[in-house]
Each structure stands twice: as C-alpha cells, then as structure tokens.
mmCIF file of C-alpha atoms in Angstrom:
data_model
loop_
_atom_site.group_PDB
_atom_site.id
_atom_site.type_symbol
_atom_site.label_atom_id
_atom_site.label_comp_id
_atom_site.label_asym_id
_atom_site.label_seq_id
_atom_site.Cartn_x
_atom_site.Cartn_y
_atom_site.Cartn_z
ATOM 1 C CA UNK A 1 -0.236 0.322 -0.741
ATOM 2 C CA UNK A 2 2.118 2.621 0.903
ATOM 3 C CA UNK A 3 3.942 1.836 -3.301
ATOM 4 C CA UNK A 4 1.234 2.613 -4.339
ATOM 5 C CA UNK A 5 0.631 5.401 -2.416
ATOM 6 C CA UNK A 6 4.335 6.746 -2.965
ATOM 7 C CA UNK A 7 2.835 6.630 -6.812
ATOM 8 C CA UNK A 8 -0.295 7.404 -6.372
ATOM 9 C CA UNK A 9 1.361 11.245 -5.089
ATOM 10 C CA UNK A 10 2.978 10.561 -9.074
ATOM 11 C CA UNK A 11 -0.407 10.214 -10.524
ATOM 12 C CA UNK A 12 -1.516 13.796 -9.050
ATOM 13 C CA UNK A 13 1.248 15.153 -10.236
ATOM 14 C CA UNK A 14 1.441 13.508 -13.573
ATOM 15 C CA UNK A 15 -2.484 14.523 -14.491
ATOM 16 C CA UNK A 16 -1.250 17.880 -14.083
ATOM 17 C CA UNK A 17 1.707 18.180 -16.421
ATOM 18 C CA UNK A 18 3.942 18.329 -13.004
ATOM 19 C CA UNK A 19 6.642 15.340 -14.397
ATOM 20 C CA UNK A 20 9.286 16.756 -11.578
ATOM 21 C CA UNK A 21 8.059 17.422 -8.094
ATOM 22 C CA UNK A 22 9.853 18.222 -4.712
ATOM 23 C CA UNK A 23 9.352 14.585 -3.408
ATOM 24 C CA UNK A 24 10.538 12.827 -6.836
ATOM 25 C CA UNK A 25 9.553 12.555 -10.186
ATOM 26 C CA UNK A 26 7.682 9.995 -12.913
ATOM 27 C CA UNK A 27 9.758 7.529 -14.425
ATOM 28 C CA UNK A 28 8.521 8.082 -17.686
ATOM 29 C CA UNK A 29 11.520 9.789 -18.851
ATOM 30 C CA UNK A 30 10.851 12.114 -21.909
ATOM 31 C CA UNK A 31 7.788 12.942 -23.143
ATOM 32 C CA UNK A 32 7.466 11.926 -26.483
ATOM 33 C CA UNK A 33 6.315 14.845 -29.063
ATOM 34 C CA UNK A 34 2.543 13.530 -28.759
ATOM 35 C CA UNK A 35 2.240 13.656 -25.731
ATOM 36 C CA UNK A 36 3.233 17.467 -26.285
ATOM 37 C CA UNK A 37 0.258 19.847 -25.974
ATOM 38 C CA UNK A 38 -1.706 17.210 -23.865
ATOM 39 C CA UNK A 39 -4.671 18.998 -22.234
ATOM 40 C CA UNK A 40 -3.937 18.579 -18.504
ATOM 41 C CA UNK A 41 -5.624 19.142 -15.945
ATOM 42 C CA UNK A 42 -5.230 22.484 -12.998
ATOM 43 C CA UNK A 43 -4.425 21.432 -10.171
ATOM 44 C CA UNK A 44 -6.432 22.224 -7.075
ATOM 45 C CA UNK A 45 -9.611 21.985 -9.991
ATOM 46 C CA UNK A 46 -13.088 19.836 -9.103
ATOM 47 C CA UNK A 47 -11.434 17.330 -11.735
ATOM 48 C CA UNK A 48 -7.490 17.313 -10.232
ATOM 49 C CA UNK A 49 -9.438 16.656 -6.593
ATOM 50 C CA UNK A 50 -11.761 14.035 -8.030
ATOM 51 C CA UNK A 51 -8.621 12.124 -9.098
ATOM 52 C CA UNK A 52 -7.161 12.896 -5.413
ATOM 53 C CA UNK A 53 -9.959 11.406 -3.784
ATOM 54 C CA UNK A 54 -9.730 8.313 -5.603
ATOM 55 C CA UNK A 55 -5.829 7.671 -5.669
ATOM 56 C CA UNK A 56 -5.837 8.537 -1.884
ATOM 57 C CA UNK A 57 -9.021 5.876 -1.234
ATOM 58 C CA UNK A 58 -8.094 3.740 1.499
ATOM 59 C CA UNK A 59 -10.912 1.649 1.039
ATOM 60 C CA UNK A 60 -9.421 1.061 -2.143
ATOM 61 C CA UNK A 61 -6.032 0.738 -1.619
ATOM 62 C CA UNK A 62 -6.422 -2.192 0.428
ATOM 63 C CA UNK A 63 -8.028 -4.029 -2.651
ATOM 64 C CA UNK A 64 -5.099 -2.710 -4.941
ATOM 65 C CA UNK A 65 -2.905 -5.338 -3.611
ATOM 66 C CA UNK A 66 -5.752 -8.131 -4.196
ATOM 67 C CA UNK A 67 -5.570 -6.606 -7.964
ATOM 68 C CA UNK A 68 -2.492 -5.463 -8.951
ATOM 69 C CA UNK A 69 -1.210 -9.831 -7.839
ATOM 70 C CA UNK A 70 -3.523 -11.172 -9.694
ATOM 71 C CA UNK A 71 -3.949 -9.206 -13.091
#
C-alpha cells in the first residue's frame, strides 16, 4: 500500500503536467512529440480533486494489492 501511495502521488502530479516535484519525479522518461500539447488538469480544480480523492482512498488502496497480484 505504501508503494502505491508513492506512485499515487506521482499520478496526482502527472495529470497536471508536472513530471518533477519536491518529493520525486515520473519514471516515464522524456515525453514524446505525440504527448506535447495535451491538455492537463489544473492543480486543485474539481477534476484534480476527484482524481486525488480516488487515488488516496484508503478502502480502494486496501483492495489494490489483490488486483495488482492477480491481474
């Protein structure tokens, strides 16, 4: 659960177009030309808060290990 919480933090930043932040960075490497110009969520917008609520939901995080293990 701790591992995904760390990755989840990355998702919260990534969807806003931030690929480096104080606590870490995305592991995807450089963006390719097809990814340039995409629209990202605004930090603290309603959509961003919804993503954050989902990614950090404790009940969902507890079930994640099952899905990751048996995918």
